[in-house]
XYZ file of C-alpha atoms in Angstrom:
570
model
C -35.042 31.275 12.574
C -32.358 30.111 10.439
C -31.155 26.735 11.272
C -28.765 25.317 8.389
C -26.259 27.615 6.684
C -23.889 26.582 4.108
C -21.490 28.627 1.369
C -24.418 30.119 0.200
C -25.804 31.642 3.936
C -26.926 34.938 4.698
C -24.997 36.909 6.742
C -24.991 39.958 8.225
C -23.087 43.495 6.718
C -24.025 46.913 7.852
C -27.863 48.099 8.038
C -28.980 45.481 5.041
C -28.794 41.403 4.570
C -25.931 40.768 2.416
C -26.462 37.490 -0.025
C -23.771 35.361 -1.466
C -23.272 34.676 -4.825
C -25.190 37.007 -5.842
C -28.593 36.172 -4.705
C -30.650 39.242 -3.223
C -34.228 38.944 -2.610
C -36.778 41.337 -3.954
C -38.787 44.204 -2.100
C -41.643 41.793 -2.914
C -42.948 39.596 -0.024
C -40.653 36.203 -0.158
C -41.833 33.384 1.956
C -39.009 31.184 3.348
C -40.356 28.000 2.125
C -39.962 29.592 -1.454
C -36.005 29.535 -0.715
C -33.511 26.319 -0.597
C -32.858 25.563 3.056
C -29.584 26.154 1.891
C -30.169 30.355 0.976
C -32.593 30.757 3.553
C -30.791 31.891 6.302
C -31.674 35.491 6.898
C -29.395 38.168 7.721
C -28.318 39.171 11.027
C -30.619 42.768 11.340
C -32.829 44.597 13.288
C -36.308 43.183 13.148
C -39.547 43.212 15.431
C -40.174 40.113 15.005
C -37.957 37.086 14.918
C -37.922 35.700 11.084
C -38.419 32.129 9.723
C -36.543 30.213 7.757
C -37.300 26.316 5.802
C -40.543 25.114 7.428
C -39.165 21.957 8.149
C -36.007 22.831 10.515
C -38.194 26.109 11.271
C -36.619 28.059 14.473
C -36.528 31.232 16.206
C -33.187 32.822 14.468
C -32.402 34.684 17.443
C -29.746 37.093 15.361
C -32.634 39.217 14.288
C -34.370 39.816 17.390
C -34.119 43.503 18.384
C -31.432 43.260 21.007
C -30.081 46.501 23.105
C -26.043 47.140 23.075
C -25.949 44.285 19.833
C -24.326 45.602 16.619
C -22.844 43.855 13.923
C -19.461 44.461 12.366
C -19.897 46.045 8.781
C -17.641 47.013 5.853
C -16.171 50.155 8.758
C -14.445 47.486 11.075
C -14.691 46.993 14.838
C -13.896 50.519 15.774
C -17.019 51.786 14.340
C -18.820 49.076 15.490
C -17.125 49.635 19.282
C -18.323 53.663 18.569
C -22.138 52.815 17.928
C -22.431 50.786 20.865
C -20.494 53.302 23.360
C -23.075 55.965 22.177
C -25.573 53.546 22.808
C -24.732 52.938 26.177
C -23.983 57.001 26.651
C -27.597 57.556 25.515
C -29.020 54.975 27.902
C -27.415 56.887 31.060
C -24.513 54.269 31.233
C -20.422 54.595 31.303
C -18.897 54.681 28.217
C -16.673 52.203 26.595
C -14.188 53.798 24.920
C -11.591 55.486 26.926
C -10.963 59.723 25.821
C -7.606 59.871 27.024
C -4.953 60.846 24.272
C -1.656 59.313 23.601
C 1.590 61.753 25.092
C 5.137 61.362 24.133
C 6.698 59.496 27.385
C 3.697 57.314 28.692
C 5.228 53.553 29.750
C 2.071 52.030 28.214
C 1.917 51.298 24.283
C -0.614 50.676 22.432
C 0.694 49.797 18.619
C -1.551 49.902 15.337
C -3.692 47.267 14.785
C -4.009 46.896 19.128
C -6.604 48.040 21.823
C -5.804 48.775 24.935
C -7.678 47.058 27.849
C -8.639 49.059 31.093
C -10.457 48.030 33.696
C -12.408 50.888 35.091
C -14.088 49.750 38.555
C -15.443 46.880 36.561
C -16.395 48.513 33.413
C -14.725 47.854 29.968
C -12.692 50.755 28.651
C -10.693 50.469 25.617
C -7.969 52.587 24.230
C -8.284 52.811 20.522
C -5.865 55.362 19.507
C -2.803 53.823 19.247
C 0.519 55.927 21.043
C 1.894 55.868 24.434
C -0.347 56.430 27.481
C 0.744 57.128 31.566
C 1.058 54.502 33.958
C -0.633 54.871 37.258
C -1.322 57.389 39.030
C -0.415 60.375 36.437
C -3.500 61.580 34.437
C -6.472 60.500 36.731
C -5.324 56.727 36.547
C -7.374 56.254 40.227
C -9.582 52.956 40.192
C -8.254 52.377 36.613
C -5.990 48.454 36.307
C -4.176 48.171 32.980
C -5.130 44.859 31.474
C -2.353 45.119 28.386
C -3.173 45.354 24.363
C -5.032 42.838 22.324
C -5.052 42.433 18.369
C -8.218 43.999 16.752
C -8.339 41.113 14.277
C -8.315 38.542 17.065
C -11.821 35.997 16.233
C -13.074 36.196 20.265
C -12.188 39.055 22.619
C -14.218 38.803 25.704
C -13.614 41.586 28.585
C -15.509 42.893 31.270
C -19.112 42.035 29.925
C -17.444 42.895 26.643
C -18.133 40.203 23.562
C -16.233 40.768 19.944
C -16.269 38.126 17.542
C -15.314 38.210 13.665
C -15.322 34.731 11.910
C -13.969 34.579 8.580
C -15.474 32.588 5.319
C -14.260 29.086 6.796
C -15.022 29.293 10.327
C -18.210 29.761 12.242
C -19.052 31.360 15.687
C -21.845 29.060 17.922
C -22.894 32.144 20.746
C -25.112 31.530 23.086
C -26.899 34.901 24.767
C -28.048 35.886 28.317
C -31.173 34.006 27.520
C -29.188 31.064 26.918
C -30.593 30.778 23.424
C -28.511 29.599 20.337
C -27.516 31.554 17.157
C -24.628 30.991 14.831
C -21.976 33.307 13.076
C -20.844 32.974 9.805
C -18.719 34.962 7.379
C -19.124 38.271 10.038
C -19.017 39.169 13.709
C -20.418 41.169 16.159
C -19.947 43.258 19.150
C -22.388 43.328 22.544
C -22.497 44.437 26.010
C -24.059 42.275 28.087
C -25.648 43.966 31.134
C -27.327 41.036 32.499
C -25.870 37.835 31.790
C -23.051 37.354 29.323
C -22.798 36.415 25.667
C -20.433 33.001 25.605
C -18.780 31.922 22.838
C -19.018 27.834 22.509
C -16.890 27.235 19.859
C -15.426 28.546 16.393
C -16.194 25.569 13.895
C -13.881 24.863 10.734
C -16.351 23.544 8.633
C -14.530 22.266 6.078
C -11.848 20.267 8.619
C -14.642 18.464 11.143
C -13.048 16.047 13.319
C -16.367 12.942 13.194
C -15.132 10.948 10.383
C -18.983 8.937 9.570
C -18.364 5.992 7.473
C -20.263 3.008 6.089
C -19.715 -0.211 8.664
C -19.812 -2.559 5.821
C -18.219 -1.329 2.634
C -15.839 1.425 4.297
C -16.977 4.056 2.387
C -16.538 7.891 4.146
C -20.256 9.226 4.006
C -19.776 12.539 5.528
C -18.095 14.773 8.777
C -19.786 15.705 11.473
C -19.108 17.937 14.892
C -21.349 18.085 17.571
C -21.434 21.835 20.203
C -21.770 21.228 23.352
C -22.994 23.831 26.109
C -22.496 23.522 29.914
C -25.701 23.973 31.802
C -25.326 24.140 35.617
C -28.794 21.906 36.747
C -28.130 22.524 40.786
C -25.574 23.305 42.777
C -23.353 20.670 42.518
C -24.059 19.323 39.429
C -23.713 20.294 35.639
C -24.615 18.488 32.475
C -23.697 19.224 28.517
C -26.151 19.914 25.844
C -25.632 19.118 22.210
C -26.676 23.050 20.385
C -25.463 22.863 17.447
C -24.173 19.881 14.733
C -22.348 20.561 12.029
C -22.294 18.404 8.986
C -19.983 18.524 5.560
C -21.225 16.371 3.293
C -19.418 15.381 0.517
C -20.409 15.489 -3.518
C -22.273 12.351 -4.528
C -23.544 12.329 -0.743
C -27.005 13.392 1.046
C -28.044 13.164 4.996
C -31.530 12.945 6.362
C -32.852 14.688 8.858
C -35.585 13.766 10.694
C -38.037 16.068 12.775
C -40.876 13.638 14.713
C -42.293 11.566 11.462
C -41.268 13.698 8.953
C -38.276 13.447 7.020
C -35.962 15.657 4.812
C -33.171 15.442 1.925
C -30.050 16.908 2.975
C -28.060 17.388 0.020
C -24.079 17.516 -0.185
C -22.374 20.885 1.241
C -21.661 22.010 4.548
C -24.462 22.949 6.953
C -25.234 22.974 10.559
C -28.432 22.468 12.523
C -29.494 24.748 15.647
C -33.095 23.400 16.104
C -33.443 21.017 19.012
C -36.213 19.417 17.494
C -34.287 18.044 14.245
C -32.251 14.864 14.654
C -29.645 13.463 12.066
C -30.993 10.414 10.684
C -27.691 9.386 9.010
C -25.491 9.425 5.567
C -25.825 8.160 3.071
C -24.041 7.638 -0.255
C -25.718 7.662 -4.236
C -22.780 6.087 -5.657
C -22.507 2.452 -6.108
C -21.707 -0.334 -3.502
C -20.429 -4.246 -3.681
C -20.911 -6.620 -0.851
C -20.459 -10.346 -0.388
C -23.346 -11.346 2.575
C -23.649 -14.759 3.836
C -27.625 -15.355 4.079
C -28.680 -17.903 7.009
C -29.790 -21.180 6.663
C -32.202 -22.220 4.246
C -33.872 -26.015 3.792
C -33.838 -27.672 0.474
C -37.008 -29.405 -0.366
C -35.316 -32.743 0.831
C -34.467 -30.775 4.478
C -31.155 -30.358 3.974
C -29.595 -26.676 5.534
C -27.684 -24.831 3.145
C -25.528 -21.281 4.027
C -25.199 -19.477 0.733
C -22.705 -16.437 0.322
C -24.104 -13.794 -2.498
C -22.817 -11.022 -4.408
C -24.947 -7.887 -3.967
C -24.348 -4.455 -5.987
C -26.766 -2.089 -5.999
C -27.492 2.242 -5.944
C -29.370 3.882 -3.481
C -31.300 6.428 -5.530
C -34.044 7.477 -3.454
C -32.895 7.695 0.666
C -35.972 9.105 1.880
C -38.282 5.685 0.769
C -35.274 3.744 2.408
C -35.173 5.599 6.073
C -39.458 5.654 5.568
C -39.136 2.300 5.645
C -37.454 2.307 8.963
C -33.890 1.194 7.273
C -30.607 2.924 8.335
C -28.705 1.430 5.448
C -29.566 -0.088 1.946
C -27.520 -3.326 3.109
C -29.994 -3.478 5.732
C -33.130 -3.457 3.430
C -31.514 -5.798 0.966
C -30.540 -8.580 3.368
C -34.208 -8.928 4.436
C -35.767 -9.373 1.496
C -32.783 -11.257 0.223
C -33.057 -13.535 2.751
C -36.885 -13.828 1.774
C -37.143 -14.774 -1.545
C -33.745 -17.573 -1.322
C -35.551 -19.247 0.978
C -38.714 -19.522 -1.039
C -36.255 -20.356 -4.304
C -34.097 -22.684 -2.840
C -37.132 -24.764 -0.755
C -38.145 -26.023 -4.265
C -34.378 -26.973 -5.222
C -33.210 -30.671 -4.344
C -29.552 -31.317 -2.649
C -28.491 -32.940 -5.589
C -29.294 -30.183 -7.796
C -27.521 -28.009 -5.638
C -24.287 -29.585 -5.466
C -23.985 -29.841 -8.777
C -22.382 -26.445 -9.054
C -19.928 -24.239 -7.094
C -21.298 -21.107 -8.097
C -24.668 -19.990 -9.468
C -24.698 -16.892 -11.867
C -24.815 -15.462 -15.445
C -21.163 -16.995 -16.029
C -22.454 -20.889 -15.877
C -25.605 -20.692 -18.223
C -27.512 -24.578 -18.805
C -28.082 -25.660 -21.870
C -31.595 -26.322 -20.739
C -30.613 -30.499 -21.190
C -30.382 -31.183 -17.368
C -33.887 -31.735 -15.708
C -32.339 -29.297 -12.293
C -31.457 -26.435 -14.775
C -35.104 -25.054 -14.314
C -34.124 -24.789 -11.281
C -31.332 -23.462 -11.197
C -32.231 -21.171 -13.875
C -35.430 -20.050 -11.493
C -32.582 -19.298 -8.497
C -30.960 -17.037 -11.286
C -33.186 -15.524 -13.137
C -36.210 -15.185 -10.573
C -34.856 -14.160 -7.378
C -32.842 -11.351 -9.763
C -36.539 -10.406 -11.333
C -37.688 -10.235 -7.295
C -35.116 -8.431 -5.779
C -34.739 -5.755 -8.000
C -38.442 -4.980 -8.160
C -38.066 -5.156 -4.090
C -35.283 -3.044 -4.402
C -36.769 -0.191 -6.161
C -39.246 0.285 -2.573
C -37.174 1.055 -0.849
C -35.314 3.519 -3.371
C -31.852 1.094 -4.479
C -31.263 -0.106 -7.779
C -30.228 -3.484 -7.702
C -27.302 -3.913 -10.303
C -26.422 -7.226 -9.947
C -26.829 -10.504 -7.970
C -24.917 -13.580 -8.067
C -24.555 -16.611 -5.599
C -20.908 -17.444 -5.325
C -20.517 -19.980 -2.205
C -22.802 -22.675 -0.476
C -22.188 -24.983 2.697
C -24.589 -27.794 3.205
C -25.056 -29.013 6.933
C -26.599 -31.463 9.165
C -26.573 -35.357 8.655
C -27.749 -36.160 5.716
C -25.861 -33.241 4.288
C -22.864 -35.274 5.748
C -23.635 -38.388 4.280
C -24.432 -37.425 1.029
C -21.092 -35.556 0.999
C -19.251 -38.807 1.808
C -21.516 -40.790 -1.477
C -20.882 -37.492 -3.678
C -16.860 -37.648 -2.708
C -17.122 -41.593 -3.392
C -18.725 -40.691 -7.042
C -16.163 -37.946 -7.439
C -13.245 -40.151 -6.869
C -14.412 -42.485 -8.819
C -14.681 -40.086 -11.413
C -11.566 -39.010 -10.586
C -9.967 -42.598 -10.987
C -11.444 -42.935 -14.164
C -10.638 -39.670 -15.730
C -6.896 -40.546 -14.656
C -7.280 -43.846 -16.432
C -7.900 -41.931 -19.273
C -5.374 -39.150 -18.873
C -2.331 -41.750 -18.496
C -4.277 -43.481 -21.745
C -4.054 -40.687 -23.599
C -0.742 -39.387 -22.245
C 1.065 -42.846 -23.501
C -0.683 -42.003 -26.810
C 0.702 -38.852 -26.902
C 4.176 -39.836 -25.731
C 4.346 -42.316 -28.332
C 3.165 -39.857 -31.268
C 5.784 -37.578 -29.803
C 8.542 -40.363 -30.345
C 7.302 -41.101 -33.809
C 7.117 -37.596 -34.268
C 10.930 -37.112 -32.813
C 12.174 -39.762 -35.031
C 10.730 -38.049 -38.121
C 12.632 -35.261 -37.196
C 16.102 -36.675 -36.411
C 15.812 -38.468 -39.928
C 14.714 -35.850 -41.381
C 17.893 -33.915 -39.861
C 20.348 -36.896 -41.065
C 19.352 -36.768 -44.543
C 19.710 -32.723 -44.494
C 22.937 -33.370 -42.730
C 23.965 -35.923 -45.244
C 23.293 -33.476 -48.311
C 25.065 -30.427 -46.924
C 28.348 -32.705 -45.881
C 28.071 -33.814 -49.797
C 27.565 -30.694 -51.183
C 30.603 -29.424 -49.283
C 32.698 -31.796 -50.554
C 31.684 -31.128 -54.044
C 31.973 -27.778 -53.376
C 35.297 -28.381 -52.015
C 36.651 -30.439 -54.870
C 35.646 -27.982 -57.269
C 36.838 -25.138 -55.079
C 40.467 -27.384 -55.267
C 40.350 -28.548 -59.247
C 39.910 -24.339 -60.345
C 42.417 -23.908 -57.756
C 45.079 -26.146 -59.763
C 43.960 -24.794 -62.800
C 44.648 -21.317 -61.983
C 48.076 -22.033 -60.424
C 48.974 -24.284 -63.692
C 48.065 -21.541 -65.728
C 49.829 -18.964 -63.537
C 52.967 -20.675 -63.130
C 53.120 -21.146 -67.095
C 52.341 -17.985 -68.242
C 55.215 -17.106 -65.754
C 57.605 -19.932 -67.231
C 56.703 -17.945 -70.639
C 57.355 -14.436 -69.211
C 60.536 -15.657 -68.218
C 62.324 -17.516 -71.160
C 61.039 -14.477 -73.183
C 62.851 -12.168 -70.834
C 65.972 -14.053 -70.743
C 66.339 -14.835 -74.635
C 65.520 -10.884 -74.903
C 68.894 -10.482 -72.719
C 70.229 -12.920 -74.539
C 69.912 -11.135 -77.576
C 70.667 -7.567 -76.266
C 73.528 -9.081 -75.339
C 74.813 -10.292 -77.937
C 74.296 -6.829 -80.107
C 76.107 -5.203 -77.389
C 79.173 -7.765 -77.781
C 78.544 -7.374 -81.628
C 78.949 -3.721 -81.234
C 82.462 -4.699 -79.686
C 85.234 -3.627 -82.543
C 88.069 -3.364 -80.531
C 90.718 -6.501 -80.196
C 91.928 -5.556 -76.868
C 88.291 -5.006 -75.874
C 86.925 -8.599 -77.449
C 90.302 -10.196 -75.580
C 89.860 -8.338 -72.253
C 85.559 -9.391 -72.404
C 87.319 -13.391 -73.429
C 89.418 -13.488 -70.327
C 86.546 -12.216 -68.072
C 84.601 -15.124 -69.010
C 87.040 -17.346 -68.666
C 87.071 -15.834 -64.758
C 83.660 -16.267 -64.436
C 83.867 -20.038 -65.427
C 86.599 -20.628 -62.803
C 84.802 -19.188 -60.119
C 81.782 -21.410 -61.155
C 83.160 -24.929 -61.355
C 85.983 -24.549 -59.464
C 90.218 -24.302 -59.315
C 90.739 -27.591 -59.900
C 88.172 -28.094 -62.996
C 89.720 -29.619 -66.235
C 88.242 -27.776 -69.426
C 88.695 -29.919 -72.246
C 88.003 -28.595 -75.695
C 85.303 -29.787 -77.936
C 86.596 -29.370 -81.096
C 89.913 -29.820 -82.840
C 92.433 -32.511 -81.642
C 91.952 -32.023 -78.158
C 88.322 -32.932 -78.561
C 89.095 -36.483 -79.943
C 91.819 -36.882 -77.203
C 89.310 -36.667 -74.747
C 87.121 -39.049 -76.291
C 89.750 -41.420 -76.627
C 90.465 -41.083 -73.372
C 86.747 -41.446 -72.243
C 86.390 -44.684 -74.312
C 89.565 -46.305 -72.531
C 87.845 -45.975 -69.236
C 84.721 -46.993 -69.806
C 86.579 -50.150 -71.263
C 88.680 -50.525 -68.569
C 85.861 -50.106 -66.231
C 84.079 -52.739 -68.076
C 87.164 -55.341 -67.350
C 87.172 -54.991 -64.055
C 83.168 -55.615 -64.108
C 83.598 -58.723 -65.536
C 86.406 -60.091 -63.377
């Protein structure tokens, strides 16, 4: 009676109960309530008696009844699976299943590798397993024979004639239903049977990782799990037929549990994929360990002077402990903490005043009193108490309570609205006045800043004032080494110069010295005499210097300036 499976099921292989990861029970007795509902699904054998599995989700696992024409597929494949149950049937006086015709050489029907061939022999099954060509009809005793073609021998569900084959692989699993109309599931194996009243019916192959029920979380959005529910047709009368949920499927993921429920009692479902057979379990939902935030308006609560107040909170808490939560009748932790939420606010806030309350916007750790203010007690009791309350509430019903905080509140009614209108008349007022004294204090500022400003710009006149005279000093000291430099230059150059030409001078002279020759002295006489033509001139007068022609010209000189002189006076 195995009624959840998960990676770790037992499953059928050959004569013995095959355990994953390595888990295999002991020749020693082994009670089922000893094993995790999780490894106690037993093996798809022969047995007597029908086995049980957890006590809690305890059901017949109809795989292990003793069941005629029922093998399972082992480690040799469906062919020898197809051979046990055709000598079955041979030993029980009935037709045989597997067809002993051979393959020939020019037969128009093929079966390849890897295929059977399907005949239908006056209503029996017969299979061609041998793969080759075969006759058509009516060579080779083909009479009351009708060729139904070649299927795969890897296909998951072959159903023919009575005929039931399935092989699920480690992902998928098979929900069957028998003659009986009872329930088993398939997982990680197969199985072939011949049904010769009734028929085994395959309801659905399940991908258990890839269920299609998406559950979340209706408040905070959070995915809590997949789920997929098999149905079964059950014809009630003639003209009527109804669907029954067999099986549910569940994949829970990590950080995750479910809780199933059977009658009053109630059991941890812990994350992994599973699926639950027994009629009398119900899912009582998801849930999630991990930690949740959630802003929740409360109703309205009196003050102690009757005014209604709305408050919005800040709730984030853990669920630790599901199974005190759903004990206590709760389908979600938002549920649980909304109640007593609820509760203890209204006992706080009945012994809080209006005023007090208006005083803030928010209430929380952030906006401490100093303990000066005769409603801090209060407020401090809203903050500190109801935290104390709620998480000691909390913990019964299994959630740790991680923080609370009271971020909003809307006053109503009357007197709500007429204090309003005196508490907006006060805060203008205070408004007013604290604008009085922000354009006070801006003109204060604004004149500081001027004073300030002028500092500056003097401040920057007299630095602008000292570098414009320390570039003219700079300047004129720049221009007086200047002149000094050129003066010297331009004498030592004057030097250079009258020492090169009175160095000519001299060579010059030598050379002429060195002139012996009359014709040569003569010749050098008359080129100078050139020269001094060409410089002043055709029409330039030489007179001598010395001898009597020098004393004619002065003569002469004399009697013009004299003459000169006459005419002045006249």
């Amino acid at each position: 009676m195995s009624t959840v499976y998960a990676d770790a099921t037992t499953v059928f292989g050959g004569d013995q109960d095959t355990f994953t990861d390595g888990f295999k029970p002991s020749t020693s007795s082994i009670k089922p309530k000893d094993l995790d509902h999780r490894q106690a699904g037993a093996g798809l054998g022969k047995s007597a008696q029908p086995k049980l599995v957890n006590d809690f989700i305890a059901t017949t696992d109809y795989t292990l009844e003793e069941r005629p024409f029922f093998f399972p597929i082992g480690k040799d494949g469906l062919i020898a699976a197809l051979e046990k149950l055709d000598k079955q049937l041979v030993q029980s006086g009935r037709s045989r299943i597997l067809s002993r015709k051979s393959p020939t050489v020019w037969g128009s029907r093929e079966v390849a590798p890897g295929k059977l061939g399907l005949i239908n022999h006056g209503g029996n099954p017969k299979f061609l397993t041998k793969p080759g060509r075969y006759p058509s009809f009516p060579f080779r005793n083909w009479w009351a024979r009708k060729w139904y073609g070649t299927i795969g021998l890897s296909d998951t569900v072959i159903e023919f004639q009575g005929l039931t084959v399935v092989q699920v692989s480690q992902n998928q699993a098979a929900v069957v239903s028998d003659p009986q109309n009872h329930i088993f599931v398939i997982k990680n194996s197969g199985f072939v049977a011949f049904a010769i009243e009734g028929t085994y019916d395959v309801l659905s192959i399940v991908d258990q990782t890839h269920l299609p029920g998406v559950v979340k979380d209706r408040l905070t959005g959070v995915t809590l799990g997949w789920t997929h529910e098999v149905k079964m047709k059950s014809k009630i009368s003639a003209r009527e037929e109804r669907e029954y949920v067999v099986a549910t499927f569940l994949n829970i993921p990590a950080n995750n549990c479910a809780i199933l429920q059977r009658g009053d009692d109630l059991e941890l479902l812990s994350a992994g994929q599973s699926v639950v057979t027994n009629p009398s379990v119900t899912l009582r939902g998801l849930f999630t360990l991990g930690e949740n935030q959630l802003e929740m308006p409360t109703k309205d609560i009196f003050t102690r002077d009757q005014v209604p107040v709305s408050l919005t909170i800040y709730l984030k808490w853990q669920l630790t402990e599901p199974l005190k939560l759903t004990t206590h009748g709760y389908n979600t932790p938002y549920d649980a903490l909304r109640d007593k939420t609820q509760s203890i606010l209204t006992q706080i806030v009945a012994h809080l005043d209006y005023s007090a309350m208006i005083k803030q916007r928010s209430l929380g750790p952030d906006n401490m009193e100093d303990g000066t203010d005769p409603s801090s007690a209060f407020l401090d009791a809203l903050r500190t108490r109801a935290m104390d309350e709620m998480h000691e509430a909390a913990l019964e019903y299994g959630i740790v309570l991680k923080d609370l905080a009271v971020i909003d509140r809307q006053f109503k009614g009357e007197i709500a609205s007429t204090m309003d209108k005196l508490t907006t008349r006060a805060l203008q007022a205070q408004v007013e006045a604290a604008n009085v004294d922000r354009e006070n204090s801006n003109k204060v500022k604004q004149e500081e800043g001027a004073l300030a400003v002028a500092r500056i710009k003097a401040q920057s006149a007299n630095a602008q004032a000292d570098a414009e005279a320390y570039k003219i000093v700079t300047a004129a000291k720049a221009q007086a080494q200047r002149t000094k430099i050129e003066a010297e230059a331009h004498a030592e150059a004057t030097r250079l110069a009258a020492e090169a030409e009175s160095e000519a001078v001299r060579i010059k002279a030598k050379a002429d010295e060195q002139v012996l020759d009359q014709f040569a002295r003569d010749m050098q006489m008359r080129r100078i005499e050139i020269q001094k033509v060409q410089a002043y001139g055709s029409k330039t007068v030489f007179v001598p210097a010395e001898g009597a022609g020098a004393q004619m010209g002065n003569a002469m000189a004399i009697g013009m300036a004299a003459g000169m002189g006459a005419d002045a006076r006249r």
